[in-house]
Amino acid sequence: MDTKAPRPRTRIQTEKRELILEAALEVFSAHGFRGSTIDQIAEAAGMSKPNLLYYFRRKEEIHETLMQRLLDTWLAPLKELDDIGDPLTELRSYIRRKLEMARDFPRESRLFANEILQGAPRIKPMLEGELKSLVDEKAEVIKGWMRAGKIVKTDPWHLIFSIWATTQHYADFDVQVRAVLGPNRGGDGRFEDAARFLEQLFVDGLKPKG
Amino acid sequence: MDTKAPRPRTRIQTEKRELILEAALEVFSAHGFRGSTIDQIAEAAGMSKPNLLYYFRRKEEIHETLMQRLLDTWLAPLKELDDIGDPLTELRSYIRRKLEMARDFPRESRLFANEILQGAPRIKPMLEGELKSLVDEKAEVIKGWMRAGKIVKTDPWHLIFSIWATTQHYADFDVQVRAVLGPNRGGDGRFEDAARFLEQLFVDGLKPKG
DNA sequence: GCAAATTTTGACCGATTGGACAAACGTTAG
DNA sequence: CTAACGTTTGTCCAATCGGTCAAAATTTGC
């Protein structure tokens, strides 16, 4: 009975919270959680520190909110991996979607990478629960394709890992990728080159041997 | 003429510096540079903070020393990629060596990943210089193999990226890998499974079509 | 237009941090 | 043995950090 009704959000609250989260994404993804200060986030959001703390009472609260939102969008592509279409087409789409996310949401990718690198202190339960279930489920789908001879037999879990690794690499290790490719090849075209390469590696590589 | 002769290292200095670097690797790789404190490192090394600062005057000095050492061992496997052996065997060896490094030196991998994730503020020149040269050189070797029809034609740079990404993934994203594989498959065998999968993906995938 | 509620600010606090320093303690070469 | 040098420690400091608080400014509902 004591469940105190949480006040509904004001217009200003909605807007300012969004502003703060956007700023926090920028700062956290660049410096990590401990490497970021409330002052930095506040400045990036164009407000004073106490003002920011009026909307989020603790630094961790910002990070948690950010992380929760992230996870939904982050797992969406894998959730879409369907049993209905052609296996190779499905996989190609999945890889393309993941690569597009690395291109369009590099900060989200780095925020996630940061969290995992530090041992995933805040999202380990989610990894062992929700994520594991989802991957196990999709691994079964892939196994079905293998049994049906639609793609070559291999380990579905490590296949998924390698898709994650290769695509997210272009967001998380962007500085390195650009440095190695140099000013010419490291420009905007690098994602198309990557898409072509990954498609060849995975899709051609998984085609059943004629 | 004014080049002041740097004092030769004492026995104790050599030992203690080594002890500190080992402790710093542990701490830095787990919490990142800004997330780590001198106190943590000192405690991990079993000495007091002022004592540690006697051997390394600044926190950055520890990190720099660690990073310099890291880079040598980190690039060694790629340097060994040779034009003399059989291309597919060479690539297989390279992948295996990189995966072994992820297994045996995960802290080094994470230290490196942390630095790149933050934008490589301390090693960007090295990436654009030494690393780029090395990769360009090896890309030429791989291109030669492709021209000779020894492996299928593809982008050598992105091939190298994908080998880096997939192998280092098992060190940098270890928590996630273990969480998803679960207690059974996530045990010690995961590296052998990964080795098998990556060999199939890259080596079989690069075999010229019969 | 006005009272209540919300938003913003400046001043402040205790804890933690990187680092300085001199004094005390060990070690070592002659 | 001892003087010179190397090592260790306790104490201290200024800067930065996350976070509080009351008062001022603003917005909102009526």
Coordinates of C-alpha atoms (C1' of nucleotides) in Angstrom, one line a residue:
Chain A
M1 CA 0.0 0.0 0.0
D2 CA 2.9 2.3 0.7
T3 CA 4.1 2.4 -2.9
K4 CA 4.6 6.1 -3.1
A5 CA 3.4 7.2 -6.5
P6 CA 6.5 8.5 -8.4
R7 CA 5.8 12.0 -9.7
P8 CA 5.2 12.1 -13.4
R9 CA 8.0 13.6 -15.5
T10 CA 7.9 17.3 -16.3
R11 CA 8.5 18.6 -19.8
I12 CA 11.8 20.2 -18.6
Q13 CA 12.7 17.0 -16.8
T14 CA 12.3 14.9 -19.9
E15 CA 14.3 17.3 -22.1
K16 CA 17.1 17.9 -19.6
R17 CA 17.5 14.2 -18.8
E18 CA 17.8 13.5 -22.4
L19 CA 20.4 16.2 -22.8
I20 CA 22.4 14.8 -19.9
L21 CA 22.3 11.3 -21.2
E22 CA 23.5 12.5 -24.6
A23 CA 26.4 14.4 -23.0
A24 CA 27.2 11.4 -20.7
L25 CA 27.3 9.1 -23.6
E26 CA 29.9 11.3 -25.2
V27 CA 32.0 11.6 -22.0
F28 CA 31.7 8.0 -20.7
S29 CA 32.4 6.4 -24.0
A30 CA 35.6 8.5 -24.4
H31 CA 37.0 8.2 -20.9
G32 CA 35.3 5.3 -19.2
F33 CA 33.2 5.5 -16.0
R34 CA 35.9 6.3 -13.6
G35 CA 37.8 8.4 -16.0
S36 CA 34.8 10.7 -16.4
T37 CA 33.7 13.4 -14.0
I38 CA 30.3 14.9 -13.3
D39 CA 31.7 18.3 -14.1
Q40 CA 32.7 17.1 -17.6
I41 CA 29.3 15.7 -18.3
A42 CA 27.6 18.8 -16.9
E43 CA 29.7 21.1 -19.1
A44 CA 29.1 18.9 -22.1
A45 CA 25.4 19.2 -21.3
G46 CA 25.6 23.0 -20.9
M47 CA 24.6 23.1 -17.2
S48 CA 26.1 23.4 -13.8
K49 CA 27.1 20.3 -11.7
P50 CA 24.4 20.9 -9.0
N51 CA 21.9 21.3 -11.7
L52 CA 22.8 18.0 -13.3
L53 CA 22.6 16.4 -9.9
Y54 CA 19.1 17.6 -9.6
Y55 CA 18.1 15.3 -12.5
F56 CA 20.4 12.4 -11.6
R57 CA 21.2 12.1 -7.9
R58 CA 24.3 10.0 -8.5
K59 CA 26.9 9.5 -11.2
E60 CA 26.1 5.8 -11.2
E61 CA 22.5 6.6 -11.9
I62 CA 23.4 8.2 -15.2
H63 CA 25.6 5.3 -16.2
E64 CA 22.9 2.8 -15.3
T65 CA 20.3 4.5 -17.3
L66 CA 22.6 4.8 -20.2
M67 CA 23.5 1.1 -20.0
Q68 CA 19.9 0.0 -19.8
R69 CA 18.9 1.9 -23.0
L70 CA 22.1 0.7 -24.7
L71 CA 21.4 -3.0 -24.2
D72 CA 18.0 -2.9 -25.9
T73 CA 19.3 -1.4 -29.1
W74 CA 22.5 -3.5 -28.9
L75 CA 20.7 -6.8 -28.9
A76 CA 18.1 -5.8 -31.4
P77 CA 20.0 -7.0 -34.5
L78 CA 20.6 -10.5 -33.1
K79 CA 16.9 -10.7 -32.1
E80 CA 16.0 -10.2 -35.7
L81 CA 18.0 -13.1 -36.9
D82 CA 15.1 -15.3 -38.1
D83 CA 14.6 -18.8 -39.1
I84 CA 12.3 -18.0 -41.9
G85 CA 14.5 -16.5 -44.6
D86 CA 17.4 -17.9 -46.5
P87 CA 20.3 -18.7 -44.0
L88 CA 23.0 -17.0 -45.9
T89 CA 20.9 -14.0 -46.5
E90 CA 20.0 -13.8 -42.9
L91 CA 23.6 -13.9 -41.8
R92 CA 24.6 -11.3 -44.4
S93 CA 21.9 -9.0 -43.1
Y94 CA 23.0 -9.6 -39.5
I95 CA 26.6 -8.7 -40.3
R96 CA 25.6 -5.7 -42.2
R97 CA 23.3 -4.4 -39.5
K98 CA 26.0 -4.9 -36.9
L99 CA 28.5 -3.1 -39.0
E100 CA 26.1 -0.3 -39.6
M101 CA 25.7 0.0 -35.8
A102 CA 29.5 0.2 -35.4
R103 CA 29.5 3.0 -38.0
D104 CA 26.4 4.9 -36.7
F105 CA 26.7 4.3 -33.0
P106 CA 30.4 4.1 -32.2
R107 CA 30.0 5.7 -28.8
E108 CA 27.5 3.1 -27.7
S109 CA 29.8 0.4 -28.9
R110 CA 32.7 1.9 -26.9
L111 CA 30.6 2.4 -23.8
F112 CA 29.7 -1.3 -24.0
A113 CA 33.3 -2.3 -24.6
N114 CA 34.5 -0.2 -21.7
E115 CA 32.0 -2.0 -19.4
I116 CA 33.0 -5.4 -20.6
L117 CA 36.7 -4.6 -20.4
Q118 CA 36.4 -3.7 -16.8
G119 CA 34.9 -7.0 -16.0
A120 CA 31.2 -6.0 -16.6
P121 CA 30.7 -5.2 -12.9
R122 CA 27.3 -3.7 -13.6
I123 CA 25.8 -5.9 -16.3
K124 CA 27.3 -9.4 -15.5
P125 CA 23.8 -10.7 -14.4
M126 CA 22.4 -9.6 -17.8
L127 CA 25.2 -11.3 -19.7
E128 CA 24.6 -14.6 -17.9
G129 CA 20.9 -14.3 -18.1
E130 CA 19.2 -12.5 -20.9
L131 CA 22.2 -12.5 -23.3
K132 CA 23.1 -16.1 -22.8
S133 CA 19.5 -17.2 -23.4
L134 CA 19.3 -15.1 -26.6
V135 CA 22.6 -16.5 -27.9
D136 CA 21.7 -20.0 -27.0
E137 CA 18.4 -19.7 -28.8
K138 CA 20.0 -18.3 -32.0
A139 CA 22.7 -20.9 -31.8
E140 CA 20.0 -23.5 -32.1
V141 CA 18.6 -21.7 -35.2
I142 CA 22.0 -21.8 -36.8
K143 CA 22.5 -25.4 -35.8
G144 CA 19.3 -26.2 -37.6
W145 CA 20.7 -24.6 -40.8
M146 CA 23.8 -26.7 -40.4
R147 CA 21.8 -29.9 -40.0
A148 CA 19.8 -29.0 -43.1
G149 CA 23.1 -28.6 -45.0
K150 CA 22.3 -24.9 -45.7
I151 CA 25.6 -23.8 -44.3
V152 CA 28.8 -25.6 -43.4
K153 CA 29.0 -27.2 -39.9
T154 CA 30.9 -25.2 -37.4
D155 CA 30.5 -23.8 -33.8
P156 CA 27.5 -21.4 -33.7
W157 CA 28.6 -19.7 -30.5
H158 CA 32.1 -18.9 -31.8
L159 CA 30.6 -17.8 -35.1
I160 CA 28.5 -15.3 -33.3
F161 CA 31.5 -14.1 -31.2
S162 CA 33.5 -13.6 -34.4
I163 CA 30.8 -11.6 -36.0
W164 CA 30.6 -9.4 -32.8
A165 CA 34.3 -9.1 -32.7
T166 CA 34.9 -8.2 -36.3
T167 CA 32.1 -5.7 -36.6
Q168 CA 32.5 -3.9 -33.3
H169 CA 36.3 -3.7 -34.0
Y170 CA 35.5 -0.9 -36.4
A171 CA 34.0 1.2 -33.6
D172 CA 36.1 0.2 -30.6
F173 CA 39.5 0.2 -32.4
D174 CA 38.6 3.0 -34.8
V175 CA 41.7 5.0 -34.0
Q176 CA 43.9 2.0 -34.9
V177 CA 41.9 1.2 -38.0
R178 CA 42.2 4.7 -39.3
A179 CA 45.9 5.0 -38.4
V180 CA 46.8 1.7 -40.2
L181 CA 44.7 2.5 -43.3
G182 CA 46.2 5.9 -43.5
P183 CA 44.6 9.1 -44.8
N184 CA 43.6 7.7 -48.2
R185 CA 42.0 4.3 -47.4
G186 CA 41.0 5.3 -43.8
G187 CA 38.4 7.8 -45.0
D188 CA 34.7 7.3 -45.2
G189 CA 35.0 4.3 -47.5
R190 CA 36.5 2.1 -44.9
F191 CA 33.1 0.8 -43.8
E192 CA 32.2 -0.3 -47.3
D193 CA 35.5 -2.0 -47.7
A194 CA 34.9 -3.7 -44.4
A195 CA 31.4 -4.8 -45.4
R196 CA 32.7 -6.3 -48.6
F197 CA 35.5 -8.1 -46.8
L198 CA 33.3 -9.5 -44.0
E199 CA 30.7 -10.6 -46.4
Q200 CA 33.3 -12.6 -48.4
L201 CA 34.8 -14.0 -45.2
F202 CA 31.6 -15.1 -43.6
V203 CA 29.1 -15.6 -46.3
D204 CA 31.4 -17.2 -48.9
G205 CA 33.2 -19.0 -46.1
L206 CA 30.0 -20.6 -44.8
K207 CA 28.6 -21.6 -48.2
P208 CA 28.3 -25.4 -48.3
K209 CA 31.0 -26.9 -50.5
G210 CA 29.6 -27.6 -54.0
Chain B
M1 CA 78.7 17.7 -23.9
D2 CA 76.2 18.2 -21.2
T3 CA 74.6 14.8 -21.6
K4 CA 74.5 13.8 -17.9
A5 CA 75.4 10.2 -17.6
P6 CA 72.3 8.4 -16.2
R7 CA 73.3 6.4 -13.1
P8 CA 73.5 2.7 -13.7
R9 CA 70.6 0.6 -12.2
T10 CA 71.1 -0.9 -8.8
R11 CA 70.2 -4.6 -8.1
I12 CA 67.3 -3.4 -5.9
Q13 CA 66.2 -0.9 -8.5
T14 CA 66.0 -3.6 -11.2
E15 CA 64.0 -5.9 -9.0
K16 CA 61.6 -3.4 -7.5
R17 CA 60.9 -1.7 -10.8
E18 CA 60.0 -5.1 -12.2
L19 CA 57.8 -5.8 -9.2
I20 CA 56.0 -2.5 -9.7
L21 CA 55.5 -3.0 -13.5
E22 CA 53.9 -6.4 -12.8
A23 CA 51.6 -4.9 -10.2
A24 CA 50.8 -2.0 -12.5
L25 CA 49.9 -4.3 -15.3
E26 CA 47.4 -6.1 -13.1
V27 CA 45.8 -2.9 -11.9
F28 CA 45.9 -0.8 -15.1
S29 CA 44.5 -3.7 -17.2
A30 CA 41.6 -4.1 -14.8
H31 CA 40.6 -0.5 -14.2
G32 CA 42.2 1.6 -17.0
F33 CA 44.7 4.4 -16.4
R34 CA 42.5 6.9 -14.8
G35 CA 40.6 4.2 -12.9
S36 CA 43.8 3.1 -11.2
T37 CA 45.5 4.8 -8.2
I38 CA 49.1 4.8 -7.2
D39 CA 48.0 3.4 -3.9
Q40 CA 46.4 0.4 -5.5
I41 CA 49.6 -0.3 -7.5
A42 CA 51.8 0.2 -4.5
E43 CA 49.7 -2.2 -2.4
A44 CA 49.7 -4.8 -5.2
A45 CA 53.5 -4.5 -5.3
G46 CA 53.7 -4.7 -1.5
M47 CA 55.2 -1.3 -0.9
S48 CA 54.2 2.1 0.3
K49 CA 53.2 4.9 -2.1
P50 CA 56.2 7.1 -1.5
N51 CA 58.4 4.1 -1.9
L52 CA 56.9 3.4 -5.3
L53 CA 57.3 7.0 -6.3
Y54 CA 61.0 6.6 -5.6
Y55 CA 61.2 4.2 -8.5
F56 CA 58.8 5.9 -10.9
R57 CA 58.4 9.6 -10.3
R58 CA 55.0 9.9 -11.9
K59 CA 52.0 7.6 -12.5
E60 CA 52.3 8.2 -16.2
E61 CA 55.9 7.0 -16.2
I62 CA 54.8 3.6 -15.1
H63 CA 52.1 3.5 -17.8
E64 CA 54.6 4.6 -20.5
T65 CA 57.2 2.0 -19.5
L66 CA 54.5 -0.7 -19.5
M67 CA 53.2 0.4 -22.9
Q68 CA 56.6 0.4 -24.5
R69 CA 57.3 -3.1 -23.4
L70 CA 53.9 -4.3 -24.5
L71 CA 54.2 -3.1 -28.0
D72 CA 57.3 -5.2 -28.7
T73 CA 55.7 -8.4 -27.7
W74 CA 52.4 -7.4 -29.2
L75 CA 53.7 -6.9 -32.7
A76 CA 56.1 -9.9 -32.6
P77 CA 53.6 -12.5 -34.1
L78 CA 52.9 -10.3 -37.1
K79 CA 56.6 -9.6 -37.7
E80 CA 57.1 -13.4 -37.9
L81 CA 54.6 -13.7 -40.7
D82 CA 56.9 -14.8 -43.5
D83 CA 56.9 -15.1 -47.2
I84 CA 58.9 -18.3 -47.2
G85 CA 56.5 -20.9 -45.9
D86 CA 53.2 -22.1 -47.3
P87 CA 50.7 -19.2 -47.2
L88 CA 47.9 -21.1 -45.5
T89 CA 50.3 -22.6 -43.0
E90 CA 51.7 -19.2 -42.3
L91 CA 48.3 -17.7 -41.7
R92 CA 47.2 -20.6 -39.5
S93 CA 50.3 -20.1 -37.4
Y94 CA 49.7 -16.4 -37.1
I95 CA 46.2 -17.0 -35.9
R96 CA 47.3 -19.6 -33.4
R97 CA 50.0 -17.4 -32.0
K98 CA 47.6 -14.5 -31.6
L99 CA 45.1 -16.7 -29.9
E100 CA 47.7 -18.1 -27.6
M101 CA 48.7 -14.5 -26.6
A102 CA 45.0 -13.7 -25.9
R103 CA 45.0 -16.8 -23.6
D104 CA 48.4 -16.3 -21.9
F105 CA 48.6 -12.6 -21.8
P106 CA 45.0 -11.3 -21.4
R107 CA 46.2 -8.4 -19.2
E108 CA 48.5 -7.1 -21.9
S109 CA 45.6 -7.4 -24.4
R110 CA 43.3 -5.5 -22.1
L111 CA 45.9 -2.8 -21.4
F112 CA 46.3 -2.3 -25.1
A113 CA 42.5 -2.3 -25.7
N114 CA 42.0 0.3 -23.0
E115 CA 44.5 2.6 -24.6
I116 CA 43.0 2.3 -28.0
L117 CA 39.5 2.7 -26.7
Q118 CA 40.4 6.0 -25.1
G119 CA 41.6 7.2 -28.5
A120 CA 45.2 6.0 -28.1
P121 CA 46.4 9.4 -26.7
R122 CA 49.8 8.0 -25.8
I123 CA 50.6 5.7 -28.7
K124 CA 48.9 7.3 -31.7
P125 CA 52.3 8.3 -33.3
M126 CA 53.4 4.7 -33.1
L127 CA 50.2 3.4 -34.7
E128 CA 50.5 5.8 -37.6
G129 CA 54.2 5.1 -37.9
E130 CA 55.7 1.8 -36.9
L131 CA 52.4 -0.2 -36.9
K132 CA 51.2 1.2 -40.2
S133 CA 54.5 0.4 -41.9
L134 CA 54.5 -3.1 -40.5
V135 CA 51.0 -3.8 -41.6
D136 CA 51.5 -2.3 -45.1
E137 CA 54.6 -4.5 -45.5
K138 CA 52.7 -7.6 -44.5
A139 CA 49.7 -6.7 -46.6
E140 CA 52.1 -6.7 -49.6
V141 CA 53.2 -10.2 -48.7
I142 CA 49.6 -11.4 -48.5
K143 CA 48.8 -9.6 -51.8
G144 CA 51.7 -11.6 -53.4
W145 CA 50.0 -14.8 -52.2
M146 CA 46.8 -13.7 -53.8
R147 CA 48.4 -12.9 -57.1
A148 CA 50.0 -16.3 -57.1
G149 CA 46.6 -17.9 -56.6
K150 CA 47.7 -19.4 -53.2
I151 CA 44.8 -17.8 -51.4
V152 CA 41.6 -16.2 -52.5
K153 CA 41.7 -12.5 -53.4
T154 CA 40.4 -10.2 -50.7
D155 CA 41.5 -7.1 -48.8
P156 CA 44.7 -7.9 -46.8
W157 CA 44.3 -5.0 -44.4
H158 CA 40.8 -6.0 -43.4
L159 CA 41.9 -9.6 -43.2
I160 CA 44.5 -8.6 -40.6
F161 CA 42.0 -6.5 -38.7
S162 CA 39.6 -9.4 -38.5
I163 CA 42.3 -11.7 -37.2
W164 CA 43.2 -9.1 -34.6
A165 CA 39.6 -8.6 -33.7
T166 CA 38.6 -12.3 -33.4
T167 CA 41.6 -13.4 -31.4
Q168 CA 41.8 -10.4 -29.0
H169 CA 38.1 -10.7 -28.4
Y170 CA 38.8 -13.8 -26.3
A171 CA 41.0 -11.7 -24.0
D172 CA 39.2 -8.3 -24.0
F173 CA 35.7 -9.7 -23.9
D174 CA 36.5 -12.7 -21.8
V175 CA 33.7 -12.0 -19.2
Q176 CA 31.2 -11.9 -22.0
V177 CA 32.5 -15.0 -23.7
R178 CA 32.4 -16.9 -20.4
A179 CA 29.0 -15.7 -19.5
V180 CA 27.5 -16.7 -22.8
L181 CA 29.2 -20.1 -23.0
G182 CA 28.1 -20.9 -19.5
P183 CA 29.9 -22.9 -16.9
N184 CA 30.2 -26.0 -19.0
R185 CA 31.5 -24.8 -22.4
G186 CA 33.1 -21.7 -20.9
G187 CA 35.8 -23.6 -19.1
D188 CA 39.4 -24.1 -20.1
G189 CA 38.3 -25.7 -23.4
R190 CA 37.0 -22.5 -24.9
F191 CA 40.3 -21.6 -26.4
E192 CA 40.6 -24.9 -28.2
D193 CA 37.1 -24.5 -29.5
A194 CA 37.9 -21.0 -30.6
A195 CA 41.1 -22.2 -32.3
R196 CA 39.2 -24.8 -34.2
F197 CA 36.5 -22.4 -35.3
L198 CA 38.9 -19.6 -36.4
E199 CA 41.0 -22.1 -38.3
Q200 CA 38.0 -23.2 -40.2
L201 CA 36.7 -19.7 -40.8
F202 CA 40.0 -18.2 -42.0
V203 CA 42.1 -21.1 -43.4
D204 CA 39.2 -23.0 -45.1
G205 CA 37.6 -19.8 -46.1
L206 CA 40.8 -18.5 -47.8
K207 CA 41.5 -21.7 -49.7
P208 CA 41.4 -21.1 -53.4
K209 CA 38.2 -22.6 -54.8
G210 CA 39.0 -26.0 -56.4
Chain C
dG1 C1' -1.8 37.6 -11.2
dC2 C1' -0.3 34.7 -7.7
dA3 C1' 0.8 30.9 -4.9
dA4 C1' 2.8 26.5 -5.2
dA5 C1' 6.0 23.7 -7.4
dT6 C1' 9.9 23.3 -10.1
dT7 C1' 14.5 24.6 -11.6
dT8 C1' 19.0 26.8 -11.1
dT9 C1' 22.9 28.5 -8.7
dG10 C1' 26.9 29.4 -5.5
dA11 C1' 29.0 28.1 -1.6
dC12 C1' 30.5 24.5 0.8
dC13 C1' 32.2 19.7 2.6
dG14 C1' 34.6 15.4 3.4
dA15 C1' 37.2 12.0 0.9
dT16 C1' 40.4 10.7 -2.4
dT17 C1' 44.0 11.7 -5.4
dG18 C1' 48.9 12.5 -7.3
dG19 C1' 52.9 14.0 -5.6
dA20 C1' 56.7 16.5 -2.4
dC21 C1' 59.9 16.2 1.3
dA22 C1' 62.9 15.5 4.9
dA23 C1' 64.2 12.4 8.2
dA24 C1' 65.2 7.7 9.3
dC25 C1' 66.9 3.4 8.0
dG26 C1' 69.9 -0.1 5.1
dT27 C1' 73.5 -1.4 2.2
dT28 C1' 77.9 -1.4 0.4
dA29 C1' 82.6 -0.3 -0.9
dG30 C1' 87.0 0.8 0.9
Chain D
dC1 C1' 84.3 0.4 11.0
dT2 C1' 82.5 4.1 8.6
dA3 C1' 81.3 7.4 5.3
dA4 C1' 78.7 7.7 1.2
dC5 C1' 75.1 6.2 -1.1
dG6 C1' 70.7 3.9 -1.8
dT7 C1' 66.2 2.9 0.2
dT8 C1' 62.0 3.4 3.0
dT9 C1' 58.7 5.8 5.7
dG10 C1' 55.4 9.3 7.9
dT11 C1' 53.7 13.4 7.2
dC12 C1' 52.0 16.8 4.6
dC13 C1' 49.8 19.5 0.6
dA14 C1' 47.1 21.3 -3.1
dA15 C1' 43.9 19.8 -6.5
dT16 C1' 40.1 17.3 -7.7
dC17 C1' 36.3 14.5 -6.9
dG18 C1' 31.2 13.2 -5.8
dG19 C1' 27.8 15.1 -3.5
dT20 C1' 24.9 18.4 -0.1
dC21 C1' 22.2 22.4 0.9
dA22 C1' 19.7 26.5 1.3
dA23 C1' 18.5 30.3 -1.1
dA24 C1' 17.3 32.5 -5.4
dA25 C1' 15.2 32.4 -9.9
dT26 C1' 11.8 30.5 -12.8
dT27 C1' 7.9 28.0 -14.5
dT28 C1' 3.3 26.2 -13.9
dG29 C1' -1.6 25.5 -12.6
dC30 C1' -5.5 28.0 -11.4

